């Protein structure tokens, strides 16, 4: 019993200590903004690696999700003779929920895990330590550009996801199932509000980007520098990142759309 | 630089790793402008000592003073400024894997100086030539052998002509010819640029031939220090054993463990698993 209590205490302490270290890293990295702006090339490269290289997976997923929404939406709406409302259904579902959430989950798996493994390997091979000895702070040079790149890339990917998804819904709804094209776009235009739907979705995505990238760089920077440690940290990035996204999504949705 | 005789002074240093004391109350001086060789059995904490000097680890007790500055008490910014005046060759080399050999050596110059590109190019080629790898400038670190990688790392470490240069086992994995060149290079750098050198190595002959000052560590303490002649003449059994490379003697060759025979015979009980 006492052993068990001690074990629990140990775990709690190590979690709290980890939170403290991650907050420290985050603050130091955010303050690296000056360095990142001065070395803009580093940021551009990371936006390319995390963002541009994720375009394919985000685009393909967006297309399929949009097409599935088109199919499912049509089969539900047609029973009420309301298939003309397909456009607004697809667009609202994507903008408010699916794009930010699914894009963030994919981002955690594609870019987040890669970030963790890359930083972790740099740590394990003493590249971070040797950078420190050269007199360059790796938090500014390695962590900060990756953090900011993630925060820039994911919201853009989320917008891409929505655009492709809406188009996918149109492919299925209009081209295949025969919904009138004018009402698909017209209903969408009339019901989507820029602030309430588009902007809120992007805000969600910014929050997710921030949290997922933070988790990814922290796991990489803080891991135990062995091959086992790297594999454990990469898994943690995906698991913690995904859970954080889903949990935060509920909170944000309640804040944004909860005032009935 | 202030003109005290010692560039690095370590006073009453205690450093623990998971409650095990790597150093207990260690005091050590590194005279300015000289080559100090640090020797000692594997696992005594030579690498740890270099990291303490570079401020990458913090002592549990005691102080590390480099050029009059207490390293553990420095702010992050001051520490990074101090490190620009130090060079360190890591045991593993630790080259930046996404940069070519040329860019690795150019890295310190690019981040700490605003020299024009052609000047950086000349400097990098001079450094690479001194380690015999000018022709390898376009290779990536993954395309180098272990010994070559360590030589590139050496070129990178000396790129900024540091005042304090620390080498962690620079001779490992070098063929006899390269080894001779490196020994001479370390001596030359020290004398021509008025550097202070800390050299960690197991190669007793090389160490004793170029060092001005030798310090043998064992069990978290300085066992003996002095000129190479004094070390060779030392009567201490530990030092004799170390210099002659004998397995049996006062310095244990093995990491502390239970009795060997017992370990083998009763392996099943202690639950050996792989
Ligand atoms: N990250 C670490 N965590 C726990 N213990 C460590 C760690 N790094 C080193 N040690 C321990 O510290 C001691 C000193 O290690 P260090 O690397 O300084 O030895 P060394 O003298 O450089 O040995 P070698 O000549 O083999 O390079 C070793 O006994 C090792 O077990
Ligand atoms: Mg070592």
Coordinates of C-alpha atoms and ligand atoms in Angstrom, one line a residue:
Chain A
X1 CA 0.0 0.0 0.0
X2 CA 2.8 2.4 1.0
X3 CA 4.7 1.4 -2.0
X4 CA 1.8 2.1 -4.2
X5 CA 1.3 5.5 -2.7
X6 CA 5.0 6.2 -3.2
X7 CA 4.7 5.2 -6.8
X8 CA 1.7 7.5 -7.4
X9 CA 3.5 10.3 -5.7
X10 CA 6.5 9.7 -7.9
X11 CA 4.4 9.8 -11.0
X12 CA 2.6 13.0 -10.0
X13 CA 5.9 14.7 -9.2
X14 CA 7.5 13.7 -12.5
X15 CA 4.4 14.8 -14.5
X16 CA 4.5 18.2 -12.7
X17 CA 8.2 18.5 -13.3
X18 CA 7.7 17.7 -17.0
X19 CA 5.0 20.4 -17.2
X20 CA 7.4 22.8 -15.7
X21 CA 10.2 21.9 -18.1
X22 CA 7.8 22.1 -21.1
X23 CA 6.6 25.6 -20.0
X24 CA 10.2 26.7 -19.6
X25 CA 11.1 25.5 -23.1
X26 CA 8.0 27.1 -24.6
X27 CA 8.7 30.5 -23.1
X28 CA 12.4 30.3 -24.1
X29 CA 11.4 29.3 -27.7
X30 CA 8.7 32.0 -27.9
X31 CA 11.3 34.6 -26.9
X32 CA 13.5 33.3 -29.7
X33 CA 11.2 35.2 -32.1
X34 CA 13.9 37.9 -32.7
X35 CA 16.4 35.2 -33.7
X36 CA 13.9 33.6 -36.0
X37 CA 13.1 36.9 -37.8
X38 CA 16.8 37.6 -38.1
X39 CA 17.4 34.1 -39.6
X40 CA 14.3 34.0 -41.7
X41 CA 15.7 31.3 -43.9
X42 CA 15.5 28.8 -41.0
X43 CA 11.8 29.5 -40.6
X44 CA 11.1 29.2 -44.4
X45 CA 12.8 25.9 -44.4
X46 CA 10.8 24.6 -41.5
X47 CA 7.5 25.8 -43.0
X48 CA 8.5 23.9 -46.1
X49 CA 9.3 20.7 -44.1
X50 CA 6.3 20.8 -41.8
X51 CA 3.8 22.5 -44.1
X52 CA 4.5 22.0 -47.8
X53 CA 5.5 18.4 -47.4
X54 CA 2.1 17.7 -45.6
X55 CA 0.1 19.1 -48.4
X56 CA -0.4 15.8 -50.1
X57 CA -1.8 13.9 -47.1
X58 CA -4.0 16.9 -46.1
X59 CA -5.3 17.3 -49.6
X60 CA -6.1 13.7 -50.2
X61 CA -7.8 13.3 -46.8
X62 CA -9.7 16.5 -47.3
X63 CA -11.0 15.2 -50.6
X64 CA -12.2 11.9 -49.2
X65 CA -13.8 13.4 -46.2
X66 CA -15.6 15.9 -48.3
X67 CA -16.8 13.1 -50.6
X68 CA -18.0 11.1 -47.7
X69 CA -19.8 14.1 -46.2
X70 CA -21.5 14.6 -49.6
X71 CA -22.7 11.0 -49.7
X72 CA -23.8 10.8 -46.0
X73 CA -25.4 14.3 -46.1
X74 CA -27.3 13.5 -49.2
X75 CA -28.7 10.3 -47.9
X76 CA -29.9 12.0 -44.7
X77 CA -31.2 15.2 -46.3
X78 CA -33.0 13.5 -49.3
X79 CA -35.5 11.9 -46.9
X80 CA -36.7 15.4 -45.9
X81 CA -36.5 16.6 -49.5
X82 CA -33.8 19.0 -48.3
X83 CA -30.9 17.9 -50.4
X84 CA -30.6 21.4 -51.7
X85 CA -29.1 22.2 -48.2
X86 CA -26.2 19.8 -48.9
X87 CA -23.7 22.6 -49.6
X88 CA -24.2 24.4 -46.3
X89 CA -24.1 21.1 -44.4
X90 CA -20.8 20.1 -45.9
X91 CA -19.3 23.5 -45.6
X92 CA -20.3 24.1 -42.0
X93 CA -19.3 20.6 -40.8
X94 CA -15.9 21.1 -42.4
X95 CA -15.2 24.7 -41.4
X96 CA -16.4 24.4 -37.8
X97 CA -15.2 20.9 -36.8
X98 CA -13.7 18.4 -39.2
X99 CA -11.0 20.6 -40.9
X100 CA -9.4 21.9 -37.8
X101 CA -9.6 18.6 -35.9
X102 CA -8.7 16.1 -38.7
X103 CA -6.0 18.4 -40.1
X104 CA -4.5 18.6 -36.6
X105 CA -4.6 14.9 -36.0
X106 CA -2.9 14.2 -39.4
X107 CA -0.4 17.0 -38.6
X108 CA 0.5 15.3 -35.3
X109 CA 1.1 12.0 -37.1
X110 CA 2.9 13.4 -40.1
X111 CA 4.8 16.5 -39.0
X112 CA 4.7 16.2 -35.2
X113 CA 6.3 12.8 -35.0
X114 CA 8.9 13.8 -37.5
X115 CA 9.8 16.8 -35.5
X116 CA 10.2 14.8 -32.3
X117 CA 12.3 12.2 -34.0
X118 CA 14.5 14.8 -35.7
X119 CA 15.2 16.8 -32.6
X120 CA 15.6 13.6 -30.5
X121 CA 18.2 12.3 -32.9
X122 CA 20.0 15.6 -32.8
X123 CA 20.1 15.3 -29.0
X124 CA 21.2 11.6 -29.0
X125 CA 24.0 12.4 -31.4
X126 CA 25.1 15.3 -29.3
X127 CA 24.4 17.8 -32.1
X128 CA 22.4 20.0 -29.7
X129 CA 25.2 19.8 -27.1
X130 CA 27.9 20.7 -29.6
X131 CA 25.8 23.6 -30.9
X132 CA 25.6 24.8 -27.3
X133 CA 29.4 24.6 -27.0
X134 CA 29.8 26.6 -30.2
X135 CA 27.9 29.3 -28.4
X136 CA 24.5 29.0 -30.2
X137 CA 21.4 28.4 -28.2
X138 CA 19.7 25.4 -29.7
X139 CA 16.4 26.6 -28.3
X140 CA 16.6 29.6 -30.5
X141 CA 18.2 28.0 -33.5
X142 CA 16.5 24.6 -33.6
X143 CA 13.3 24.7 -31.4
X144 CA 12.0 28.2 -32.1
X145 CA 11.9 28.0 -35.9
X146 CA 10.1 24.7 -35.7
X147 CA 7.6 25.9 -33.2
X148 CA 6.7 29.0 -35.3
X149 CA 6.7 27.0 -38.5
X150 CA 4.1 24.6 -37.0
X151 CA 1.9 27.5 -35.9
X152 CA 2.1 29.0 -39.4
X153 CA 1.7 25.8 -41.3
X154 CA -1.2 24.0 -39.7
X155 CA -3.9 26.8 -40.1
X156 CA -3.0 27.1 -43.7
X157 CA -3.3 23.3 -44.1
X158 CA -6.6 23.5 -42.3
X159 CA -7.9 26.1 -44.9
X160 CA -6.7 23.8 -47.7
X161 CA -8.5 20.9 -46.1
X162 CA -11.8 22.9 -46.1
X163 CA -11.4 24.0 -49.7
X164 CA -10.7 20.6 -51.0
X165 CA -13.4 19.1 -48.8
X166 CA -16.1 21.4 -50.0
X167 CA -15.0 20.6 -53.6
X168 CA -15.1 16.9 -52.8
X169 CA -18.7 17.3 -51.4
X170 CA -19.6 19.1 -54.6
X171 CA -18.1 16.3 -56.8
X172 CA -20.3 13.7 -55.1
X173 CA -23.4 15.8 -54.4
X174 CA -23.6 17.8 -57.7
X175 CA -21.7 15.8 -60.3
X176 CA -22.8 12.4 -59.2
X177 CA -26.0 12.6 -57.2
X178 CA -27.5 15.5 -59.1
X179 CA -28.0 18.2 -56.5
X180 CA -28.6 21.5 -58.4
X181 CA -25.2 23.3 -58.5
X182 CA -26.7 26.7 -57.9
X183 CA -28.3 25.7 -54.7
X184 CA -25.2 23.9 -53.5
X185 CA -23.1 27.1 -53.7
X186 CA -26.0 29.5 -53.0
X187 CA -27.1 27.9 -49.8
X188 CA -23.5 27.7 -48.7
X189 CA -23.0 31.4 -49.3
X190 CA -26.1 32.4 -47.5
X191 CA -25.5 30.4 -44.4
X192 CA -21.7 30.5 -43.8
X193 CA -20.7 33.5 -41.7
X194 CA -17.2 34.6 -42.0
X195 CA -16.6 35.4 -38.4
X196 CA -18.7 32.7 -36.8
X197 CA -17.6 29.8 -39.0
X198 CA -14.5 30.5 -41.0
X199 CA -12.7 32.6 -38.4
X200 CA -13.6 30.4 -35.5
X201 CA -12.4 27.3 -37.4
X202 CA -9.1 29.1 -38.1
X203 CA -8.8 30.1 -34.5
X204 CA -9.3 26.5 -33.4
X205 CA -6.6 25.5 -35.9
X206 CA -4.1 28.0 -34.5
X207 CA -4.7 26.7 -31.0
X208 CA -4.2 23.1 -32.2
X209 CA -1.1 24.0 -34.1
X210 CA 0.4 25.7 -31.1
X211 CA -0.3 22.7 -28.8
X212 CA 0.7 19.9 -31.2
X213 CA 3.9 21.6 -32.2
X214 CA 4.7 22.5 -28.6
X215 CA 4.2 18.8 -27.6
X216 CA 6.3 17.6 -30.5
X217 CA 9.3 19.9 -29.9
X218 CA 9.2 19.3 -26.1
X219 CA 9.1 15.6 -26.5
X220 CA 12.1 15.7 -28.8
X221 CA 14.1 18.1 -26.7
X222 CA 13.3 16.3 -23.4
X223 CA 13.6 12.7 -24.4
X224 CA 16.1 10.2 -23.1
X225 CA 18.8 10.1 -25.8
X226 CA 18.6 6.5 -26.7
X227 CA 16.9 4.7 -29.6
X228 CA 14.2 3.5 -27.2
X229 CA 13.8 7.0 -25.8
X230 CA 13.2 8.3 -29.3
X231 CA 10.6 5.8 -30.2
X232 CA 8.8 6.3 -26.9
X233 CA 8.8 10.1 -27.4
X234 CA 7.6 9.9 -31.0
X235 CA 4.6 7.7 -29.8
X236 CA 3.9 10.2 -27.0
X237 CA 3.8 13.1 -29.5
X238 CA 1.1 11.4 -31.5
X239 CA -0.9 10.2 -28.5
X240 CA -0.7 13.3 -26.4
X241 CA -1.0 15.5 -29.4
X242 CA -4.2 13.8 -30.6
X243 CA -5.8 13.7 -27.1
X244 CA -5.0 17.3 -26.6
X245 CA -6.6 18.2 -29.9
X246 CA -9.8 16.3 -29.2
X247 CA -10.1 17.6 -25.6
X248 CA -9.4 21.2 -26.6
X249 CA -11.8 20.9 -29.5
X250 CA -14.6 20.3 -27.0
X251 CA -13.6 23.2 -24.9
X252 CA -13.3 25.6 -27.8
X253 CA -16.6 24.4 -29.4
X254 CA -18.3 25.0 -26.1
X255 CA -16.8 28.5 -25.9
X256 CA -17.5 29.4 -29.5
X257 CA -20.9 27.8 -30.2
X258 CA -22.2 27.0 -26.7
X259 CA -24.2 30.2 -26.1
X260 CA -27.7 29.2 -27.2
Chain B
X1 CA 41.7 38.0 -20.6
X2 CA 42.9 38.5 -17.1
X3 CA 46.4 37.5 -16.6
X4 CA 46.2 35.0 -13.8
X5 CA 48.3 31.9 -14.3
X6 CA 45.4 29.5 -14.5
X7 CA 42.7 29.8 -17.1
X8 CA 40.4 27.2 -15.4
X9 CA 40.2 26.7 -11.7
X10 CA 38.1 24.0 -10.1
X11 CA 37.5 24.2 -6.4
X12 CA 35.9 21.7 -4.2
X13 CA 33.8 20.3 -7.0
X14 CA 31.2 17.6 -6.2
X15 CA 29.1 16.2 -8.9
X16 CA 26.5 13.4 -8.5
X17 CA 24.8 11.2 -11.0
X18 CA 21.7 9.6 -9.5
X19 CA 23.2 9.8 -6.0
X20 CA 26.5 8.3 -7.2
X21 CA 29.3 10.8 -6.7
X22 CA 31.3 11.1 -9.9
X23 CA 33.5 13.8 -8.3
X24 CA 33.8 14.5 -4.7
X25 CA 35.7 17.6 -3.6
X26 CA 37.8 17.7 -6.7
X27 CA 40.2 20.6 -7.1
X28 CA 42.1 21.2 -10.3
X29 CA 43.9 23.9 -12.1
X30 CA 44.5 24.3 -15.8
X31 CA 47.4 26.6 -16.5
X32 CA 47.1 29.2 -19.2
X33 CA 48.8 28.7 -22.5
X34 CA 49.8 25.1 -21.7
X35 CA 48.5 21.7 -22.8
X36 CA 47.0 19.9 -19.9
X37 CA 46.4 16.2 -20.4
X38 CA 43.6 14.6 -18.4
X39 CA 44.0 10.9 -18.1
X40 CA 42.2 8.2 -16.1
X41 CA 40.3 5.0 -16.4
X42 CA 37.3 4.8 -18.6
X43 CA 34.2 6.0 -16.7
X44 CA 36.0 8.1 -14.2
X45 CA 34.3 11.3 -15.5
X46 CA 36.7 12.9 -17.9
X47 CA 33.9 13.8 -20.4
X48 CA 31.8 14.9 -17.4
X49 CA 34.6 17.2 -16.3
X50 CA 34.8 18.9 -19.7
X51 CA 31.0 19.4 -19.7
X52 CA 31.3 21.0 -16.3
X53 CA 33.9 23.4 -17.6
X54 CA 31.7 24.2 -20.6
X55 CA 28.7 24.8 -18.3
X56 CA 26.6 22.0 -19.8
X57 CA 26.3 20.4 -16.4
X58 CA 26.0 22.1 -13.1
X59 CA 28.1 21.0 -10.1
X60 CA 26.2 20.0 -6.9
X61 CA 28.9 21.7 -4.9
X62 CA 32.0 23.8 -5.5
X63 CA 32.8 26.1 -8.3
X64 CA 34.3 26.1 -11.8
X65 CA 36.0 29.3 -12.7
X66 CA 37.0 30.0 -16.3
X67 CA 39.0 33.2 -16.9
X68 CA 37.7 34.7 -13.6
X69 CA 34.0 33.9 -14.3
X70 CA 32.1 31.4 -12.1
X71 CA 30.6 29.2 -14.8
X72 CA 27.6 27.8 -12.7
X73 CA 26.5 31.3 -11.7
X74 CA 26.4 32.7 -15.2
X75 CA 23.2 33.7 -16.9
X76 CA 22.3 31.8 -20.1
X77 CA 23.3 34.7 -22.2
X78 CA 26.7 35.2 -20.4
X79 CA 27.3 31.4 -20.7
X80 CA 26.8 31.5 -24.4
X81 CA 29.1 34.4 -24.8
X82 CA 31.8 32.6 -22.8
X83 CA 31.4 29.5 -24.9
X84 CA 32.2 31.5 -28.0
X85 CA 35.7 31.7 -26.6
X86 CA 35.9 27.9 -26.0
X87 CA 36.1 25.1 -28.5
X88 CA 35.2 21.5 -27.7
X89 CA 35.7 18.4 -29.7
X90 CA 33.1 15.9 -28.7
X91 CA 34.0 12.3 -28.2
X92 CA 31.4 11.4 -30.9
X93 CA 32.2 14.2 -33.2
X94 CA 28.6 15.5 -33.2
X95 CA 28.6 17.0 -36.7
X96 CA 25.4 18.6 -37.8
X97 CA 23.9 15.9 -40.0
X98 CA 22.0 18.2 -42.3
X99 CA 25.0 20.3 -43.2
X100 CA 27.9 19.3 -45.5
X101 CA 31.4 19.1 -44.2
X102 CA 32.1 22.6 -45.5
X103 CA 29.0 24.1 -43.9
X104 CA 29.8 22.3 -40.6
X105 CA 33.1 24.0 -40.4
X106 CA 31.7 27.3 -41.6
X107 CA 28.9 27.2 -39.0
X108 CA 30.7 28.9 -36.1
X109 CA 32.1 31.5 -38.5
X110 CA 28.7 32.3 -40.0
X111 CA 26.9 32.6 -36.7
X112 CA 29.5 34.6 -34.8
X113 CA 31.2 36.7 -37.4
X114 CA 30.0 38.9 -40.2
X115 CA 32.9 38.0 -42.5
X116 CA 32.2 38.0 -46.3
X117 CA 31.6 34.7 -48.0
X118 CA 35.0 34.4 -49.8
X119 CA 36.8 35.0 -46.5
X120 CA 34.8 32.3 -44.8
X121 CA 35.5 30.0 -47.7
X122 CA 39.3 30.6 -47.3
X123 CA 39.2 30.1 -43.5
X124 CA 37.2 26.9 -43.8
X125 CA 39.6 25.5 -46.4
X126 CA 42.6 26.4 -44.2
X127 CA 41.0 24.5 -41.3
X128 CA 40.1 21.5 -43.4
X129 CA 43.5 21.4 -44.9
X130 CA 45.1 21.3 -41.5
X131 CA 43.2 18.1 -40.7
X132 CA 43.8 16.8 -44.2
X133 CA 40.2 16.8 -45.4
X134 CA 40.1 19.8 -47.8
X135 CA 39.0 17.3 -50.5
X136 CA 36.1 16.1 -48.5
X137 CA 34.4 19.4 -48.2
X138 CA 31.3 18.5 -50.2
X139 CA 30.6 15.2 -48.5
X140 CA 27.8 14.9 -45.9
X141 CA 28.7 13.7 -42.4
X142 CA 26.9 10.4 -43.1
X143 CA 29.5 9.7 -45.9
X144 CA 32.5 10.1 -43.6
X145 CA 34.3 7.4 -41.6
X146 CA 34.4 7.7 -37.8
X147 CA 37.9 9.0 -37.8
X148 CA 37.3 11.5 -40.7
X149 CA 34.2 12.7 -38.9
X150 CA 36.1 13.4 -35.8
X151 CA 38.8 15.3 -37.8
X152 CA 36.1 17.5 -39.4
X153 CA 34.7 18.1 -35.9
X154 CA 38.2 19.2 -34.8
X155 CA 38.3 21.6 -37.8
X156 CA 34.9 23.0 -36.7
X157 CA 36.0 23.3 -33.0
X158 CA 39.1 25.4 -34.0
X159 CA 37.3 27.5 -36.6
X160 CA 37.0 30.5 -34.3
X161 CA 40.5 30.1 -32.8
X162 CA 39.2 29.7 -29.3
X163 CA 41.2 30.7 -26.2
X164 CA 40.4 27.4 -24.5
X165 CA 40.3 24.3 -26.5
X166 CA 39.0 21.0 -25.1
X167 CA 39.6 17.8 -26.9
X168 CA 37.7 14.7 -25.8
X169 CA 39.7 11.7 -27.1
X170 CA 40.9 13.2 -30.5
X171 CA 43.1 10.2 -31.3
X172 CA 40.5 7.5 -31.2
X173 CA 40.1 5.8 -34.6
X174 CA 43.0 7.5 -36.3
X175 CA 45.7 5.7 -38.3
X176 CA 49.3 6.2 -37.1
X177 CA 50.1 8.8 -39.8
X178 CA 47.0 10.9 -39.1
X179 CA 47.7 10.5 -35.4
X180 CA 51.2 12.0 -35.7
X181 CA 49.7 14.9 -37.7
X182 CA 47.0 15.5 -35.1
X183 CA 49.5 15.5 -32.2
X184 CA 51.6 18.1 -34.0
X185 CA 48.5 20.1 -34.9
X186 CA 47.4 20.3 -31.3
X187 CA 50.8 21.4 -30.2
X188 CA 51.0 24.0 -33.1
X189 CA 47.6 25.4 -32.4
X190 CA 48.4 25.8 -28.7
X191 CA 51.7 27.6 -29.3
X192 CA 50.9 29.6 -32.4
X193 CA 47.5 30.9 -31.2
X194 CA 48.4 31.1 -27.6
X195 CA 45.6 28.7 -26.7
X196 CA 45.1 26.8 -23.6
X197 CA 44.5 23.2 -24.3
X198 CA 42.7 20.5 -22.3
X199 CA 43.3 17.1 -23.8
X200 CA 41.5 14.0 -22.7
X201 CA 43.0 10.9 -24.0
X202 CA 43.9 7.3 -23.2
X203 CA 46.9 7.3 -25.5
X204 CA 49.6 7.6 -22.8
X205 CA 52.6 7.9 -25.1
X206 CA 50.9 10.7 -27.2
X207 CA 49.7 12.5 -24.1
X208 CA 53.0 12.4 -22.3
X209 CA 54.8 13.5 -25.4
X210 CA 52.9 16.7 -26.0
X211 CA 51.5 17.7 -22.6
X212 CA 53.1 20.3 -20.4
X213 CA 51.0 19.3 -17.5
X214 CA 49.3 15.9 -16.8
X215 CA 46.6 15.1 -14.4
X216 CA 45.5 11.6 -13.6
X217 CA 41.9 11.2 -12.3
X218 CA 40.6 8.2 -10.5
X219 CA 37.6 7.6 -8.3
X220 CA 36.5 11.2 -8.4
X221 CA 39.8 12.6 -7.2
X222 CA 43.0 13.8 -8.7
X223 CA 45.3 10.9 -8.2
X224 CA 48.5 12.8 -9.2
X225 CA 49.4 15.8 -11.3
X226 CA 52.6 17.3 -12.6
X227 CA 54.9 17.4 -15.6
X228 CA 55.1 14.2 -17.7
X229 CA 58.5 13.4 -16.2
X230 CA 57.0 13.6 -12.7
X231 CA 54.1 11.3 -13.7
X232 CA 56.5 8.7 -15.2
X233 CA 58.6 8.8 -12.1
X234 CA 55.6 8.6 -9.8
X235 CA 55.8 5.8 -7.2
X236 CA 52.0 5.5 -6.7
X237 CA 50.9 2.0 -7.5
X238 CA 47.7 3.3 -9.2
X239 CA 49.7 5.5 -11.5
X240 CA 52.2 2.8 -12.4
X241 CA 49.4 0.4 -13.2
X242 CA 47.7 2.9 -15.4
X243 CA 50.8 3.9 -17.3
X244 CA 51.9 0.4 -17.9
X245 CA 48.4 -0.7 -18.7
X246 CA 48.1 -3.7 -16.3
X247 CA 44.7 -5.1 -15.6
X248 CA 45.4 -6.1 -12.0
X249 CA 46.3 -3.6 -9.4
X250 CA 44.7 -1.0 -7.2
X251 CA 42.7 0.6 -10.0
X252 CA 39.7 -1.7 -10.7
X253 CA 39.4 -2.5 -14.4
X254 CA 35.7 -3.4 -13.9
X255 CA 32.7 -1.4 -13.1
X256 CA 31.7 -2.2 -9.5
X257 CA 29.9 -5.6 -9.4
X258 CA 29.2 -8.5 -7.3
X259 CA 31.5 -11.5 -7.2
X260 CA 32.1 -12.9 -10.7
X261 CA 31.8 -16.6 -9.8
X262 CA 28.7 -16.0 -7.8
X263 CA 27.2 -14.0 -10.7
X264 CA 27.8 -16.8 -13.2
X265 CA 26.8 -19.7 -10.9
X266 CA 23.6 -18.2 -9.6
X267 CA 22.6 -16.4 -12.7
X268 CA 19.1 -17.9 -12.7
X269 CA 18.2 -16.4 -9.3
X270 CA 19.0 -12.8 -10.1
X271 CA 16.8 -13.0 -13.1
X272 CA 19.0 -12.3 -16.1
X273 CA 17.0 -11.2 -19.1
X274 CA 17.8 -9.8 -22.5
Ligands
LIG1 N1 23.6 10.6 -18.7 C1 24.2 9.9 -17.7 N2 23.4 9.4 -16.7 C2 23.9 8.7 -15.7 N3 25.2 8.4 -15.5 C3 26.0 8.9 -16.4 C4 25.6 9.6 -17.6 N4 26.6 10.0 -18.3 C5 27.7 9.4 -17.7 N5 27.3 8.8 -16.6 C6 28.2 8.1 -15.6 O1 29.2 9.0 -15.3 C7 30.5 8.4 -15.2 C8 31.5 9.2 -16.0 O2 31.2 9.2 -17.3 P1 32.1 9.9 -18.4 O3 31.4 9.9 -19.7 O4 32.5 11.3 -17.9 O5 33.4 9.0 -18.3 P2 34.8 9.1 -19.1 O6 35.8 9.3 -18.1 O7 34.7 10.2 -20.2 O8 34.9 7.7 -19.8 P3 35.5 7.3 -21.2 O9 37.0 7.4 -21.1 O10 35.0 5.9 -21.4 O11 34.9 8.3 -22.2 C9 30.3 7.0 -15.8 O12 30.5 6.1 -14.7 C10 28.9 6.9 -16.3 O13 28.3 5.7 -15.8
LIG2 MG1 34.5 10.2 -22.2

